[in-house]
mmCIF file of C-alpha atoms and ligand atoms in Angstrom:
data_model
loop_
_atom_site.group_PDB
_atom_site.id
_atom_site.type_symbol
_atom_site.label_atom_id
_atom_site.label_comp_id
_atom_site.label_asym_id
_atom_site.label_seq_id
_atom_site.Cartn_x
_atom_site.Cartn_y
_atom_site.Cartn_z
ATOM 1 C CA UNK W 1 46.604 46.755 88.719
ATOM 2 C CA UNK W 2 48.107 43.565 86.703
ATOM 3 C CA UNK W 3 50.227 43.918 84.145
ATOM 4 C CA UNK W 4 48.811 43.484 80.901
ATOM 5 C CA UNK W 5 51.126 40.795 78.901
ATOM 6 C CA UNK W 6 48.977 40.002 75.293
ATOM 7 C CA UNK W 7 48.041 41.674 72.882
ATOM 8 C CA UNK W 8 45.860 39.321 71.349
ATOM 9 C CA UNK W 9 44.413 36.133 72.753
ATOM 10 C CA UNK W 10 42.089 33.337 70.889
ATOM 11 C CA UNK W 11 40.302 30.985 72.863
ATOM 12 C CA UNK W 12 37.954 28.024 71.932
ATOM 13 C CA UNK W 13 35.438 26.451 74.009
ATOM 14 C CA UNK W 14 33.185 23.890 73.067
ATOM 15 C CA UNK W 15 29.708 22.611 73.257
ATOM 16 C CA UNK W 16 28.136 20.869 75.755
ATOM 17 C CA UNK W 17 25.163 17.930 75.983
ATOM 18 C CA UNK W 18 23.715 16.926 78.364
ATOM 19 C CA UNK W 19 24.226 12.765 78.888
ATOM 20 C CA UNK W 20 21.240 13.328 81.945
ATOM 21 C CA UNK W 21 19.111 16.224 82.452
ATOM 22 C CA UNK W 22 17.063 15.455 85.569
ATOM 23 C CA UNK W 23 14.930 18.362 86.111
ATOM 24 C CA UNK W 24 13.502 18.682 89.585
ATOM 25 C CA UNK W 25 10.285 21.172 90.782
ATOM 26 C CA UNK W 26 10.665 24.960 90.350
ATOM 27 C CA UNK W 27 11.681 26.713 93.608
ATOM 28 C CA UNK W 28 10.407 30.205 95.180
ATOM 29 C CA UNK W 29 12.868 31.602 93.685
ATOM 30 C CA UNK W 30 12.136 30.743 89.961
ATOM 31 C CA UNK W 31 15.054 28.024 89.525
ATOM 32 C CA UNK W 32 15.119 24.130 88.981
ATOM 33 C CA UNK W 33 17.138 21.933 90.562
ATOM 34 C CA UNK W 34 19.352 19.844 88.182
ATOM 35 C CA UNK W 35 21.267 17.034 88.578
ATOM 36 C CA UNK W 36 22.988 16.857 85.235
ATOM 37 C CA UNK W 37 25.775 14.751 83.486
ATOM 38 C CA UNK W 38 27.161 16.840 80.975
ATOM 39 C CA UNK W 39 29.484 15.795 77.889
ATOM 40 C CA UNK W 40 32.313 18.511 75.887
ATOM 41 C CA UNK W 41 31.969 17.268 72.187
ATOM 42 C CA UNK W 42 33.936 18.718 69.501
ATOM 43 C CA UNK W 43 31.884 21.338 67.842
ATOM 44 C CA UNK W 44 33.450 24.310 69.057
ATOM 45 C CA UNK W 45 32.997 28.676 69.815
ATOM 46 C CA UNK W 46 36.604 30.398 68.853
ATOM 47 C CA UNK W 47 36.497 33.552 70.473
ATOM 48 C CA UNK W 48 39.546 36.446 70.017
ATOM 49 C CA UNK W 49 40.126 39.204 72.172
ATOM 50 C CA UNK W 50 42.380 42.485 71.993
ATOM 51 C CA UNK W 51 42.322 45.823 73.126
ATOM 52 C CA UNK W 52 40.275 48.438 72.225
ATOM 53 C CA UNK W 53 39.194 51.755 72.848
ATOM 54 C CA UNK W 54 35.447 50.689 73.007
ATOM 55 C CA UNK W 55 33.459 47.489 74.715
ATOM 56 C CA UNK W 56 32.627 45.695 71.529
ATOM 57 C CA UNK W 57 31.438 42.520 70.470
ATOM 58 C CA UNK W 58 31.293 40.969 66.570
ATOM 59 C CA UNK W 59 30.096 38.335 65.494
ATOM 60 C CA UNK W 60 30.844 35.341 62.466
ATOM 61 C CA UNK W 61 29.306 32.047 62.357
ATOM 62 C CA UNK W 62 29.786 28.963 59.941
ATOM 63 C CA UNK W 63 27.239 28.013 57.442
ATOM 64 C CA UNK W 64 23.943 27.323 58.416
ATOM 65 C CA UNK W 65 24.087 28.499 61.404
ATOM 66 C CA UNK W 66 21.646 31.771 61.793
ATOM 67 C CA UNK W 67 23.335 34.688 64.427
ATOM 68 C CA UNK W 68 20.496 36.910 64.439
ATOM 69 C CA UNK W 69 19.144 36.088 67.945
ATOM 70 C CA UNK W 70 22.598 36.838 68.819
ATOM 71 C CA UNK W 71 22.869 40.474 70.970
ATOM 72 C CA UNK W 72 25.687 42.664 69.288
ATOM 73 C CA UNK W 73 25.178 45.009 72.596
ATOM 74 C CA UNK W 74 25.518 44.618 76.193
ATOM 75 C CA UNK W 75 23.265 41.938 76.716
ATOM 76 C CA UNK W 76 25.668 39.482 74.549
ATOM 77 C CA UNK W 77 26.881 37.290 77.523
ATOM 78 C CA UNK W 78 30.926 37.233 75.561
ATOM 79 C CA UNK W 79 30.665 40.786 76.377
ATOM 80 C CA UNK W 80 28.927 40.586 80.015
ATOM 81 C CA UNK W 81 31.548 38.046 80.929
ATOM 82 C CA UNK W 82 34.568 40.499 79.895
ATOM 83 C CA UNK W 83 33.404 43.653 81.606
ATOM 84 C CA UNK W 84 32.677 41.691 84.713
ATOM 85 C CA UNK W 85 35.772 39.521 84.762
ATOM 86 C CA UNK W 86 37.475 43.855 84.442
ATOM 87 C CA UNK W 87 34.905 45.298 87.079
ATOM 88 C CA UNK W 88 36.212 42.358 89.683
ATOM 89 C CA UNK W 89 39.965 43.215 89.209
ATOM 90 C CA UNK W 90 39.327 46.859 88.973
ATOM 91 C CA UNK W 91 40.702 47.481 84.920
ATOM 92 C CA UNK W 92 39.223 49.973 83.131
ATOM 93 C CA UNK W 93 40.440 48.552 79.373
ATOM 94 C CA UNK W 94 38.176 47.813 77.367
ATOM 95 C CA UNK W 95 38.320 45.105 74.715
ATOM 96 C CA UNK W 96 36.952 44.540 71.372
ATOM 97 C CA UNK W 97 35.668 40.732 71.321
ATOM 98 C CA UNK W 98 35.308 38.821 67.980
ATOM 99 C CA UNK W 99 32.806 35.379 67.973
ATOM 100 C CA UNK W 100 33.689 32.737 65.275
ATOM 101 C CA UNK W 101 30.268 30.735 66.015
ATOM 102 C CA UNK W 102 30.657 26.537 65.315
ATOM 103 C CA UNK W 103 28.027 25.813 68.298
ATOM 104 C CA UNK W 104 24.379 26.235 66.435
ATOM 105 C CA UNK W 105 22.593 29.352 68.598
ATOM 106 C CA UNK W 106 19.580 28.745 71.034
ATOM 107 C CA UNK W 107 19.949 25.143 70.067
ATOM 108 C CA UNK W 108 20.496 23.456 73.579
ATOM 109 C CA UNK W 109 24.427 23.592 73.197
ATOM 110 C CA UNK W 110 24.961 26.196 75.429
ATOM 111 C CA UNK W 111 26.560 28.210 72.905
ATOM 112 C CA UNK W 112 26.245 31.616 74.589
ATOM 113 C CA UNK W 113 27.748 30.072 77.708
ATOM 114 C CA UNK W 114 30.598 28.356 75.311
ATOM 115 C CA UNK W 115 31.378 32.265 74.381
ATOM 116 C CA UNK W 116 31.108 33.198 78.195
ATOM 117 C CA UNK W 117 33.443 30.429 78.934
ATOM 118 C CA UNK W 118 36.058 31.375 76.392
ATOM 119 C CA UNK W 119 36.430 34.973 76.710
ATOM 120 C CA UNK W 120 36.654 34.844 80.628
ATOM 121 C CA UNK W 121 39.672 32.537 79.968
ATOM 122 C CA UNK W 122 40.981 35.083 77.122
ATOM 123 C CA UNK W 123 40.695 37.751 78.815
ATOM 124 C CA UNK W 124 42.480 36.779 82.023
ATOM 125 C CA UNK W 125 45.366 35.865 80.129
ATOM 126 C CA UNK W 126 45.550 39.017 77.903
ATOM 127 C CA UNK W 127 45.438 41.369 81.428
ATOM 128 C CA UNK W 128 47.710 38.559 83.160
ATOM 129 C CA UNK W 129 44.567 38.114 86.117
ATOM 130 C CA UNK W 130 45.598 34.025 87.480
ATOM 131 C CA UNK W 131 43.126 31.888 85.316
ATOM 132 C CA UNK W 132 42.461 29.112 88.434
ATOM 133 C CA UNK W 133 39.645 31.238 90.234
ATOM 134 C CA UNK W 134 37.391 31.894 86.811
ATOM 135 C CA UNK W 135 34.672 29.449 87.812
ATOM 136 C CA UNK W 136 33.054 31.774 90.603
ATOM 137 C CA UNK W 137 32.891 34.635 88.218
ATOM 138 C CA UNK W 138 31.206 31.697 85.594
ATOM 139 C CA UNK W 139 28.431 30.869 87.385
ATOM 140 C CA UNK W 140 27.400 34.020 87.473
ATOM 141 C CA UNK W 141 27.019 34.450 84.029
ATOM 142 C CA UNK W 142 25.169 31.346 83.890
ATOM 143 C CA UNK W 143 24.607 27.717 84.871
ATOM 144 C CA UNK W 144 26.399 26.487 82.120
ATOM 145 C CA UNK W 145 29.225 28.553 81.798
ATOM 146 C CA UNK W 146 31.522 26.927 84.588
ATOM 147 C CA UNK W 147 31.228 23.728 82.852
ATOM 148 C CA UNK W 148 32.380 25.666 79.571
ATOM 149 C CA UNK W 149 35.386 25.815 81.653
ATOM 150 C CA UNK W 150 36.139 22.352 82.634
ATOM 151 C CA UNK W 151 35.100 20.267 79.462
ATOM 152 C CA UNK W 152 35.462 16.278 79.275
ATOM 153 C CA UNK W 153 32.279 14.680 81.383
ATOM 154 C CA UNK W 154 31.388 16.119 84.694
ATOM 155 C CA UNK W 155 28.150 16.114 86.554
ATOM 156 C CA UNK W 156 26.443 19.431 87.448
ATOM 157 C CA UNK W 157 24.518 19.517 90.896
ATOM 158 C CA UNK W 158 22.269 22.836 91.772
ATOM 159 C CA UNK W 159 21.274 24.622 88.982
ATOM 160 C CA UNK W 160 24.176 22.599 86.918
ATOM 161 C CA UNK W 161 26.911 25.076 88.134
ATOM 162 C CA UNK W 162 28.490 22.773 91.184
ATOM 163 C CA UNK W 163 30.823 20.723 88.765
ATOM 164 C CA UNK W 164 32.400 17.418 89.297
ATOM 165 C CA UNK W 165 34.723 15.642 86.595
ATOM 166 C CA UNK W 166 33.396 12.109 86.169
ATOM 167 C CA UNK W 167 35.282 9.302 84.559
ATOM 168 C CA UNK W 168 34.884 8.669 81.177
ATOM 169 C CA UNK W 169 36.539 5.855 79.733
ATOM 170 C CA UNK W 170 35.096 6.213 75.944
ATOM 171 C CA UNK W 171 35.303 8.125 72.926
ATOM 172 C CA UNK W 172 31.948 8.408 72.357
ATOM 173 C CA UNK W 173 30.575 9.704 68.397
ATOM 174 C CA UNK W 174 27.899 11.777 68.067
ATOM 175 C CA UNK W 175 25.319 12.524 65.280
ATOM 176 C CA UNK W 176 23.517 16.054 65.989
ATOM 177 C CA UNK W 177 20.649 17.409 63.657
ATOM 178 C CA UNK W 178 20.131 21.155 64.257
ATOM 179 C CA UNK W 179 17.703 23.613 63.434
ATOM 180 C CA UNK W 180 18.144 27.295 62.453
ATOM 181 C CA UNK W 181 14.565 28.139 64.388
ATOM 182 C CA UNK W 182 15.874 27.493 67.762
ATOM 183 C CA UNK W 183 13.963 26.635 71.521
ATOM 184 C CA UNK W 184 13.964 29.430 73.824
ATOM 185 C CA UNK W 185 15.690 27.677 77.631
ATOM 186 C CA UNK W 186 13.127 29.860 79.502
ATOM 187 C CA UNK W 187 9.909 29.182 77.310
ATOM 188 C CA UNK W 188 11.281 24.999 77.366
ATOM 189 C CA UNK W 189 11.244 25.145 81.195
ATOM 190 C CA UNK W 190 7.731 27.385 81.311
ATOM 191 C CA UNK W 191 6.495 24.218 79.520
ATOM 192 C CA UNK W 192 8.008 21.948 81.707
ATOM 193 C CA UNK W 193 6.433 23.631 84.845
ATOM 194 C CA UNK W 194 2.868 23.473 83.052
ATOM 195 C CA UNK W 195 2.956 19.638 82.069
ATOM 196 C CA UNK W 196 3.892 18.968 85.924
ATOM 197 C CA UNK W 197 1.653 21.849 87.092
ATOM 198 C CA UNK W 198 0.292 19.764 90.372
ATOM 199 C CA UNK W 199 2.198 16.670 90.079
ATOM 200 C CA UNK W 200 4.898 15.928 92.637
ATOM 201 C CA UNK W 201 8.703 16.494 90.948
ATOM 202 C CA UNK W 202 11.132 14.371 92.415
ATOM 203 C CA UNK W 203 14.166 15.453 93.418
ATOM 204 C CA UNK W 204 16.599 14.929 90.372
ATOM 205 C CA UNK W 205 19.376 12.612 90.907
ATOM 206 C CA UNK W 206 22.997 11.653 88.324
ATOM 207 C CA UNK W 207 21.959 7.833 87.769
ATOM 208 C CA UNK W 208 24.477 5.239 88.643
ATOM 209 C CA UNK W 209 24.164 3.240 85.709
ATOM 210 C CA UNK W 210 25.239 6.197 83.679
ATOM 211 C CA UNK W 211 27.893 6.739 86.002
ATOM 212 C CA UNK W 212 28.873 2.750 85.707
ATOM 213 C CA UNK W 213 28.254 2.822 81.804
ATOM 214 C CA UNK W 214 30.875 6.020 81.540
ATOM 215 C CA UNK W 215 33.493 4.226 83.470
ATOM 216 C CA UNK W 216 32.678 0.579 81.562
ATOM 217 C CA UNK W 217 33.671 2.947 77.980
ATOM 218 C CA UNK W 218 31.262 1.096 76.343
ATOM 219 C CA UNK W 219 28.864 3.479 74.168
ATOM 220 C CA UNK W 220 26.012 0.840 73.778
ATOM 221 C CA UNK W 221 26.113 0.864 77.685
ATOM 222 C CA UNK W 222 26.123 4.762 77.349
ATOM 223 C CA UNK W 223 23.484 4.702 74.702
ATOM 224 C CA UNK W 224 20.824 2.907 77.693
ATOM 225 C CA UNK W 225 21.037 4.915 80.216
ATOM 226 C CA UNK W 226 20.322 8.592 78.108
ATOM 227 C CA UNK W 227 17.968 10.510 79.913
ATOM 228 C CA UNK W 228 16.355 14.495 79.442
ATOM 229 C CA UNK W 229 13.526 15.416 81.638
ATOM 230 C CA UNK W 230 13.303 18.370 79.303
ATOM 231 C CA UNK W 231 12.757 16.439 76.469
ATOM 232 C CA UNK W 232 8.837 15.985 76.651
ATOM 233 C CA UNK W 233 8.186 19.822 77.227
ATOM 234 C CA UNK W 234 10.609 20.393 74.348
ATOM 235 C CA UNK W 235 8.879 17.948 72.182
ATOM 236 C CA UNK W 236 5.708 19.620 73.594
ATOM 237 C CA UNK W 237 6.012 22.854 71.828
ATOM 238 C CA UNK W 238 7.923 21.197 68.753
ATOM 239 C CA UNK W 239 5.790 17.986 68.200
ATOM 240 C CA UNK W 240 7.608 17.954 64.853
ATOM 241 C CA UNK W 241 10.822 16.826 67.190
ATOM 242 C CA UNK W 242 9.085 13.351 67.617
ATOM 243 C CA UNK W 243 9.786 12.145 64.173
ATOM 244 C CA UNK W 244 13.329 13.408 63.778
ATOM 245 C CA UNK W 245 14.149 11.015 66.943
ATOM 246 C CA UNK W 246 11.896 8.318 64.722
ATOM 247 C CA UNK W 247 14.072 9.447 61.813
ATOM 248 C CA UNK W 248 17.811 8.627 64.260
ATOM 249 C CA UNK W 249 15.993 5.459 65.522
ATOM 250 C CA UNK W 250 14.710 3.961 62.168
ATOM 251 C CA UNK W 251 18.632 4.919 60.990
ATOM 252 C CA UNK W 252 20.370 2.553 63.302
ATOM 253 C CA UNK W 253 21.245 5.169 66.051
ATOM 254 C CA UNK W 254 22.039 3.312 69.791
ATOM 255 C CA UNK W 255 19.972 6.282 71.434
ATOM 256 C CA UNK W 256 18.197 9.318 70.300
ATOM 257 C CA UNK W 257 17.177 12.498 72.724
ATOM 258 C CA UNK W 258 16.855 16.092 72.416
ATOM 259 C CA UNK W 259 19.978 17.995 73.681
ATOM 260 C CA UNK W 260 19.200 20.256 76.956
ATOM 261 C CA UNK W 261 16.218 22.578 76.116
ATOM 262 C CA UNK W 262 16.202 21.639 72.216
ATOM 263 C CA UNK W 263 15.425 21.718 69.560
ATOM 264 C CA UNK W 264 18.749 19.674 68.385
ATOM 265 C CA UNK W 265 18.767 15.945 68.815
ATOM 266 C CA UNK W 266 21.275 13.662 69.222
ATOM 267 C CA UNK W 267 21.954 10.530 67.944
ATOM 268 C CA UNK W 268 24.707 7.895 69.904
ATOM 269 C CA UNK W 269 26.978 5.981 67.094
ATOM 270 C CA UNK W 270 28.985 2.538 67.935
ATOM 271 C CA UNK W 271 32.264 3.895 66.687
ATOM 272 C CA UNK W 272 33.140 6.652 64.202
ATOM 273 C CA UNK W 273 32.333 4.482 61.258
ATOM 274 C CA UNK W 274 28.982 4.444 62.290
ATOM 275 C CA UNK W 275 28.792 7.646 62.921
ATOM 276 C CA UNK W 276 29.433 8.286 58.898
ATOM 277 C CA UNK W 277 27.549 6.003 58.072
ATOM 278 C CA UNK W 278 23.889 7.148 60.484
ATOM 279 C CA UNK W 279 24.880 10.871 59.130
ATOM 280 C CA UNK W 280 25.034 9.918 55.714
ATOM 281 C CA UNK W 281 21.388 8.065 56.143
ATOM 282 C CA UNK W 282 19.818 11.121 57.978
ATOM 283 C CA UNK W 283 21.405 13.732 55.435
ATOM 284 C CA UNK W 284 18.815 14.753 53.452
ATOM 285 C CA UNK W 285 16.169 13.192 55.031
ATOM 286 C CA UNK W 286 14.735 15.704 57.917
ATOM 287 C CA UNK W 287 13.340 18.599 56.615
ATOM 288 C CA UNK W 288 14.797 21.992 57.858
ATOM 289 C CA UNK W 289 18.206 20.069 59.619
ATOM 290 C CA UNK W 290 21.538 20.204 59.575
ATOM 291 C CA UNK W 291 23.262 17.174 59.827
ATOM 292 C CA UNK W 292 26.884 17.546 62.500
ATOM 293 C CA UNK W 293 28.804 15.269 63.839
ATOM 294 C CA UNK W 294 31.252 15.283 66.896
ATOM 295 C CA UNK W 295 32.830 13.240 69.206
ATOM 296 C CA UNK W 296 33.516 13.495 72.781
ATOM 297 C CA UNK W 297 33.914 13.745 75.464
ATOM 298 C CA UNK W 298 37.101 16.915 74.467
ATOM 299 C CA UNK W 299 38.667 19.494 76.906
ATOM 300 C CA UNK W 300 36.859 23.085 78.447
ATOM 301 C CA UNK W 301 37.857 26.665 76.683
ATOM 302 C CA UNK W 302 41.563 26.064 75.367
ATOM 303 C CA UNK W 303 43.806 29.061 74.682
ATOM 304 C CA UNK W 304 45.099 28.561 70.699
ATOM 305 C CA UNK W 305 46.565 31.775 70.207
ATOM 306 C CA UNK W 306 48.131 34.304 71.797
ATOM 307 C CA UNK W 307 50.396 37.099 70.415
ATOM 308 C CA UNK W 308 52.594 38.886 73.409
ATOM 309 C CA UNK W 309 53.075 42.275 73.713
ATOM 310 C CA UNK W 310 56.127 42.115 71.780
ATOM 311 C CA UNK W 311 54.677 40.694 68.855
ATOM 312 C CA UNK W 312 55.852 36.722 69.487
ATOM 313 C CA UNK W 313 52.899 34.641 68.976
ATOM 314 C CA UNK W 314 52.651 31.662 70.437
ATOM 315 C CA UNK W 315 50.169 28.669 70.492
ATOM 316 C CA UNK W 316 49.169 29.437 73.780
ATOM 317 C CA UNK W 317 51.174 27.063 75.423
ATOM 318 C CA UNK W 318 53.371 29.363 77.439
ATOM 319 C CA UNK W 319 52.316 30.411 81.288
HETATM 320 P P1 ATP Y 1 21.184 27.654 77.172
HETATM 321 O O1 ATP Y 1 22.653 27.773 77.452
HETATM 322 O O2 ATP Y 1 20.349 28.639 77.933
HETATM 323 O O3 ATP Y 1 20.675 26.243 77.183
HETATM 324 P P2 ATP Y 1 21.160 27.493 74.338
HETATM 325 O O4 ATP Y 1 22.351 26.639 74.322
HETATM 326 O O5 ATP Y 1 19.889 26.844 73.924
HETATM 327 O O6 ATP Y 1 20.964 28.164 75.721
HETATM 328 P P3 ATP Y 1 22.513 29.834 73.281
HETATM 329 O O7 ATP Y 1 23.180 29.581 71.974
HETATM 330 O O8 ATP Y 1 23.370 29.938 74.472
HETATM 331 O O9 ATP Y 1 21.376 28.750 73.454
HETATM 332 O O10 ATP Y 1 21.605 31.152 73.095
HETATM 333 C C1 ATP Y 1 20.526 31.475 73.942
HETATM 334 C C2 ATP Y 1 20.186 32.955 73.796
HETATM 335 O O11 ATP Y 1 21.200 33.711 74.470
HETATM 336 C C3 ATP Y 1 20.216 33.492 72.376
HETATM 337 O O12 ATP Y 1 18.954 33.383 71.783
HETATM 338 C C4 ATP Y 1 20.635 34.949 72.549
HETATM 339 O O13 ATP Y 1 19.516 35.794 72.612
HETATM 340 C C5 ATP Y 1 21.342 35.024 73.901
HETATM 341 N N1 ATP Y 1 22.805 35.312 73.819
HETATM 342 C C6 ATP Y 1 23.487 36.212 74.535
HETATM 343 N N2 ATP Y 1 24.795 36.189 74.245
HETATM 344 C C7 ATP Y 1 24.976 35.244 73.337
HETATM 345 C C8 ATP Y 1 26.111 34.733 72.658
HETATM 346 N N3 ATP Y 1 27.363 35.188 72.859
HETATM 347 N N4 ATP Y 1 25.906 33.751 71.780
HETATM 348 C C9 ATP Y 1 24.653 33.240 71.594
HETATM 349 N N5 ATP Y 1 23.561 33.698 72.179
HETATM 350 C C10 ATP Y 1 23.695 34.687 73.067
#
């Protein structure tokens, strides 16, 4: 049994978008086939763990964002991610996990997975389990979650969990809109399924101009080369999503496209000036939203806190 050597431990992880969501057919066993480039922006989950005497999970979020879809029980995937992370290395302690929620819920951020992410990461360092083989243990909890791991841009092959750090040579800025009603990722991809119902899918692939347009730095390359194949079945059962994307466009946005399953959009600024100025012009002016901004791409789930057994606390910085 490993030594436990925390008694507190605060990890953030952040959001993800996705740069390129290629979506290919459904398969016999219910799953798509993604090829995905995915971006870590700076809108961010801050998860703290400690001991408990009880497997419990609480939950805070920031303004305007609504937590009610969010499981307080054993579903909640923080919680699923601790207690199998404990069942692997065979520790019976049980942990009471607190959420501080930046990353809007059910909004195509892969907030849950952010969560997921963070307290794997927390939790190996407050039992002292080695914190280099969490990615196996991520993508079972989901096909996000590894990537929650890794940050910066990476592409995600299979269902999005075999990641691969791409070069990005930009700071790219980000204008997000988000809405409190929030797109179920099953009911999205249901969609998706019926609007191709009979067509052939092809097989997704990661674009190499968005590969070459990463690398060049430049965002107006980046902002060409956007892609969701998700994006008409989300804009399928929230026609309503059409004009918010009118709304970035008519605002001077490069690019404009939903975010994974929806229902947030996205909106690609030339610099962070711009990015002021597009969310000052959308503000206001889409019923429902909330205006964010972020930029990116920024690192996977970051220890920031972490108080030692004997009380020292530290930034998180020690090993
Ligand atoms: P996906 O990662 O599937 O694309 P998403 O980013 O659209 O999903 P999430 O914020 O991850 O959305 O939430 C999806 C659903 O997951 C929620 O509606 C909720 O029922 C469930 N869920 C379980 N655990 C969590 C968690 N820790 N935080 C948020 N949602 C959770």
């Amino acid at each position: 049994m490993p030594e436990p050597r925390a008694r507190e431990v605060v990890v953030r992880a952040p959001a993800k978008i996705n740069l390129h969501l290629g979506v290919g057919g459904v398969r016999e066993d219910g799953f798509h086939p993604l090829a995905t480039v995915y971006q870590a922006i700076a809108l961010f989950s801050t998860v703290t763990v400690v001991p408990a005497d009880q497997w419990a999970v609480t939950c805070r979020a920031e303004p305007g964002i609504a937590v009610d879809q969010v499981p307080l029980g054993p579903t909640n995937l923080a919680l699923r991610a601790a207690r199998l992370l404990a069942e692997r290395h065979g520790i019976e302690k049980p942990v009471a996990i607190h959420l501080d929620k930046g990353i809007p819920v059910a909004g195509g951020l892969a907030g849950g997975s952010a969560d997921a992410a963070a307290t794997l990461l927390a939790c190996a360092h407050l039992w002292g389990l080695p914190t280099d083989d969490l990615a196996g243990l991520a993508a079972e909890l989901g096909s996000d979650v590894p990537f929650g791991l890794v940050g910066g841009t990476a592409s995600g092959l299979g269902r999005g969990e075999v990641i691969a750090p791409l070069v990005d040579n930009g700071e790219h800025h980000w204008v997000l809109l988000t809405f409190e009603d929030g797109l179920s990722t099953p009911a999205v991809y249901a969609e998706f399924d019926a609007l191709h119902d009979g067509l052939e899918v092809p097989e997704p692939v990661i674009p190499d101009a968005l590969v070459s347009a990463l690398a060049s730095g430049s965002s107006t390359a980046l902002g060409g080369v956007l892609g969701n194949d998700l994006q008409e079945a989300a804009l399928s059962l929230r026609p309503a999503l059409d004009d918010v994307l009118r709304a970035g466009r008519e605002a001077g946005a490069l690019a404009g496209l939903v975010s994974g399953s929806g229902p947030t959009c996205l909106f690609l600024a030339r610099d962070m000036a711009h990015r002021v100025e597009l969310a000052d012009r959308l503000a206001g002016g889409v019923a429902g939203a909330k205006v964010l901004t972020a930029h990116g791409p920024v690192p996977g789930a970051t220890v920031v806190g972490l108080t030692l057994l004997d009380g020292t606390t530290t930034d998180g910085r020690v090993e």
